[in-house]
PDB file of C-alpha atoms in Angstrom:
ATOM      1  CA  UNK A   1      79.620 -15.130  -1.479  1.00  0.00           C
ATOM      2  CA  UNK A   2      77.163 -17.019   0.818  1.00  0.00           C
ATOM      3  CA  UNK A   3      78.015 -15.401   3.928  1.00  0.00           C
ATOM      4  CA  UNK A   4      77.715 -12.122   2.471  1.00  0.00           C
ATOM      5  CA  UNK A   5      74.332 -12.801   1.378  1.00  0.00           C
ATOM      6  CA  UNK A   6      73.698 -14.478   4.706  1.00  0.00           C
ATOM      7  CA  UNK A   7      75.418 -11.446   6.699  1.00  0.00           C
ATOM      8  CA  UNK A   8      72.874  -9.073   4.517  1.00  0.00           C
ATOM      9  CA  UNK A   9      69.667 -11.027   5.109  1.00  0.00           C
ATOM     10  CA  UNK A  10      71.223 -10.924   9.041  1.00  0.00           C
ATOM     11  CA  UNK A  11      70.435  -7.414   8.874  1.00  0.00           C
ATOM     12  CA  UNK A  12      66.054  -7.443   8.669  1.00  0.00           C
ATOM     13  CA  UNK A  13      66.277 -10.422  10.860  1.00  0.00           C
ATOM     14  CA  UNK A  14      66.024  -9.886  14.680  1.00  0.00           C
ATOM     15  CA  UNK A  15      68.217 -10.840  17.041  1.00  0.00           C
ATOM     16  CA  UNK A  16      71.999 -11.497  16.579  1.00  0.00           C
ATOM     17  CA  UNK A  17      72.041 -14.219  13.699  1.00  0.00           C
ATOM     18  CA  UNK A  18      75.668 -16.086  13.719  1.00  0.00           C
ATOM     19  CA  UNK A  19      76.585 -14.314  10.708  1.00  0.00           C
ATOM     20  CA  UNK A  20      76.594 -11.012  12.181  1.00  0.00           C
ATOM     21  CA  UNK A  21      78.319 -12.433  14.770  1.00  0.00           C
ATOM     22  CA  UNK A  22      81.358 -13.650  12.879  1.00  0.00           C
ATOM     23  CA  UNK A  23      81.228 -10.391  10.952  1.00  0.00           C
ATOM     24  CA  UNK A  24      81.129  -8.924  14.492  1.00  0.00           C
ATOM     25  CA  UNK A  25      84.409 -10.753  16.263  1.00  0.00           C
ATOM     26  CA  UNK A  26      86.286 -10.668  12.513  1.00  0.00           C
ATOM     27  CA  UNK A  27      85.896  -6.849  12.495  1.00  0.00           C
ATOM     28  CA  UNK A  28      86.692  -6.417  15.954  1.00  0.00           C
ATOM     29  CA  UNK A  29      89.570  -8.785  15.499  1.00  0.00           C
ATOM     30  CA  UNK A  30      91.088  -6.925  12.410  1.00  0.00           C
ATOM     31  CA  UNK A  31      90.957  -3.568  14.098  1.00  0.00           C
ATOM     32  CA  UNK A  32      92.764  -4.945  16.931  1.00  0.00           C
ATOM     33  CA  UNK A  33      95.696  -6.501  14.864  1.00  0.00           C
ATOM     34  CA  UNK A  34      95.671  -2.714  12.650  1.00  0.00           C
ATOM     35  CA  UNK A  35      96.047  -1.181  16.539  1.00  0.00           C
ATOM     36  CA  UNK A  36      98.840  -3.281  17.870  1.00  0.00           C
ATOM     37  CA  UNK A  37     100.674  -3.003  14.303  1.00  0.00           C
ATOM     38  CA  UNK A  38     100.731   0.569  14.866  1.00  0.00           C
ATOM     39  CA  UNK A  39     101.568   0.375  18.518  1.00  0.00           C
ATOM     40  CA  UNK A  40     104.657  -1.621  17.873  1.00  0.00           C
ATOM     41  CA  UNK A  41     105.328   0.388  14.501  1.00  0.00           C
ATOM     42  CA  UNK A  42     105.360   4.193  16.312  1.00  0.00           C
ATOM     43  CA  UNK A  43     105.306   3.607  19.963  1.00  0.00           C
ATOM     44  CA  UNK A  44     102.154   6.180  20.069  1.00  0.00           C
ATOM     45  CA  UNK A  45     100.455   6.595  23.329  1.00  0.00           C
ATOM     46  CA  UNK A  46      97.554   7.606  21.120  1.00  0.00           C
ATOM     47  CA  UNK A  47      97.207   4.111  19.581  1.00  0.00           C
ATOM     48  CA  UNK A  48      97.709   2.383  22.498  1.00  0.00           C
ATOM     49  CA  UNK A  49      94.522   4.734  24.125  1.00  0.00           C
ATOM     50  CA  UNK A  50      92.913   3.641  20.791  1.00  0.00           C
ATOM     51  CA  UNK A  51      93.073   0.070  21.744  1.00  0.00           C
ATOM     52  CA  UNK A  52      91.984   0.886  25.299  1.00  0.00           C
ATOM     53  CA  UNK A  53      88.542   2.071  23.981  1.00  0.00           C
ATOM     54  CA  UNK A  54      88.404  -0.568  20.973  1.00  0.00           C
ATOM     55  CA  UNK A  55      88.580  -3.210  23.529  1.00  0.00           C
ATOM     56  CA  UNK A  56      86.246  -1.018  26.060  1.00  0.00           C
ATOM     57  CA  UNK A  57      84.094  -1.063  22.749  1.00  0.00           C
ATOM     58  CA  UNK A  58      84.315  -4.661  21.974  1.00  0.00           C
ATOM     59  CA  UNK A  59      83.124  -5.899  26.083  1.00  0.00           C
ATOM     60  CA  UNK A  60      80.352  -3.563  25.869  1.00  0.00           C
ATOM     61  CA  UNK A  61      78.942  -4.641  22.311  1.00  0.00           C
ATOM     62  CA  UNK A  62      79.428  -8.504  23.187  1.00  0.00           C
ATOM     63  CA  UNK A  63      77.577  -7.733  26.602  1.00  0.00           C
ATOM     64  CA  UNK A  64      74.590  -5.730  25.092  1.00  0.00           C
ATOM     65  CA  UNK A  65      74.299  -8.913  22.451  1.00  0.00           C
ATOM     66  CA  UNK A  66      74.214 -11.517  25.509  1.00  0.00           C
ATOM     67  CA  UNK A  67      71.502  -9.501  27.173  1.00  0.00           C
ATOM     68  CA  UNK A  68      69.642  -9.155  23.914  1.00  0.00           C
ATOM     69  CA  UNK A  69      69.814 -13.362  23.658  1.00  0.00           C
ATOM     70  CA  UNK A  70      68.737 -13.648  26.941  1.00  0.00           C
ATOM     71  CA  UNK A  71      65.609 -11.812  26.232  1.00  0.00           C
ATOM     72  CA  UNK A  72      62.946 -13.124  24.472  1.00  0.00           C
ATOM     73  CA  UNK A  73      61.292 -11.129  21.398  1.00  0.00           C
ATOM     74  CA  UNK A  74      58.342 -10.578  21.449  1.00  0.00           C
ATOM     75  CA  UNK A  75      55.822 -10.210  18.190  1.00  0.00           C
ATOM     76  CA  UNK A  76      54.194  -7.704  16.888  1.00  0.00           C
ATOM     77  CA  UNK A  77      50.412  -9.132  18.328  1.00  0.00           C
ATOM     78  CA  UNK A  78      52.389  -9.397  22.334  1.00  0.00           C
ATOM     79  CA  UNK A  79      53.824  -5.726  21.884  1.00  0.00           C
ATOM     80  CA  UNK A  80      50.071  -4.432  20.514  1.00  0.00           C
ATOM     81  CA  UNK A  81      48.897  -6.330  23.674  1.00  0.00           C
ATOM     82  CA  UNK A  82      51.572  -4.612  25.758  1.00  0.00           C
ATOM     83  CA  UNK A  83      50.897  -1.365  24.796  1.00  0.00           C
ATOM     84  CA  UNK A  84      47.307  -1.515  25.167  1.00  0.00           C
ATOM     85  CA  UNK A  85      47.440  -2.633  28.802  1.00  0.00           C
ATOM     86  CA  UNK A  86      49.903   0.562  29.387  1.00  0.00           C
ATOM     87  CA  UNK A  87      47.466   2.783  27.943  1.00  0.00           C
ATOM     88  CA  UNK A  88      44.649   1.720  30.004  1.00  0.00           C
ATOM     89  CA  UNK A  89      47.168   1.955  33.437  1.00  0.00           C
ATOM     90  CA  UNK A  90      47.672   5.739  32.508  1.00  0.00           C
ATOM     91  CA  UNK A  91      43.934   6.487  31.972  1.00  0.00           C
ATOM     92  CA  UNK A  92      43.027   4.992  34.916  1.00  0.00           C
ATOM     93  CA  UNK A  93      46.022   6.770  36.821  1.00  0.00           C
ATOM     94  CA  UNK A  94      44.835  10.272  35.302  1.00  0.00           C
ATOM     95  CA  UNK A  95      41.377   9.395  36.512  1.00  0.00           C
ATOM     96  CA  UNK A  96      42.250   8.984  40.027  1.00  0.00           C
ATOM     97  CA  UNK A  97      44.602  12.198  40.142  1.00  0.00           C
ATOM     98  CA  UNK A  98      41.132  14.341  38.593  1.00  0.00           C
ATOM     99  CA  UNK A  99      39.107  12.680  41.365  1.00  0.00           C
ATOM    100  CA  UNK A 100      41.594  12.938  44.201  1.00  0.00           C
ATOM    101  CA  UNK A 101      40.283  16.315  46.695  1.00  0.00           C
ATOM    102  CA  UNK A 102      42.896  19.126  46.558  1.00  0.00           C
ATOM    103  CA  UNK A 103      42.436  21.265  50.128  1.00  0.00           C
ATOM    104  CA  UNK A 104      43.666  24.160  48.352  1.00  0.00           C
ATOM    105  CA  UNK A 105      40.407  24.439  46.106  1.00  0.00           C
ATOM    106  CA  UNK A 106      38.005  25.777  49.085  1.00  0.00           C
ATOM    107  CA  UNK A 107      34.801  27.187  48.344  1.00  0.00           C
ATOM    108  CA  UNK A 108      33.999  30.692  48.330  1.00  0.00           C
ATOM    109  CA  UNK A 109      32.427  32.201  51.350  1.00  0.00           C
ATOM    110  CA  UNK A 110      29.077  32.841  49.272  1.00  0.00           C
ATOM    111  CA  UNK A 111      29.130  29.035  48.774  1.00  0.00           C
ATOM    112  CA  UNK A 112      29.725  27.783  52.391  1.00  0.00           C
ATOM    113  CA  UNK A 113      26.683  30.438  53.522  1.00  0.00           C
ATOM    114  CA  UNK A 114      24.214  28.499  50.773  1.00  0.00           C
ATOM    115  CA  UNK A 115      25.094  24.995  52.459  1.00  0.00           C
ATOM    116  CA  UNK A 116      24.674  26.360  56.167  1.00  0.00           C
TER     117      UNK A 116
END
């Protein structure tokens, strides 16, 4: 009963805690034996492409939560800070595309007669 309650408080904590992780692999691991029960019990091509994507599945899932441990969260103050110093990039980038000259805006001809 504790790891239940510690796989469900797992779930508003970020990050992969280690009890979603052995929920993870037991899952995974379960599915697999179901698969190659029913491989060896029908001789289906269509389980055996099952366990092709299952175990396609389980690489790409055990990748994406390596990546995620590698990086480091961030709080809620560095991702305010982070998104302020984006929005100031953007209005200083919009700034310098009103300023920038565009050729193809050329006075009128009553214009260029008032500045000779």
């Amino acid at each position: 009963m504790a790891f239940l309650t510690e796989l469900w408080q797992s779930v508003f904590t970020p990050g992969p805690t280690p009890a979603l992780m052995k929920a993870l692999h037991a899952s995974f691991v379960l599915l697999f034996i179901s698969l190659f029960w029913l491989i060896y019990v029908t001789r289906s091509i269509h389980y055996i492409n099952l366990s092709v994507i299952a175990l396609l599945l389980y690489g790409t899932v055990i990748w994406f939560v390596n990546e995620l441990e590698k990086e480091k969260l961030k709080t809620n103050e560095e991702l305010l800070k982070e998104g302020e110093g984006e929005k100031d990039a953007a209005q200083s980038s919009r700034q310098r595309r009103q300023n920038r000259w565009d050729p193809s805006l050329r006075p009128l001809p009553s214009e260029r007669e008032k500045s000779k």
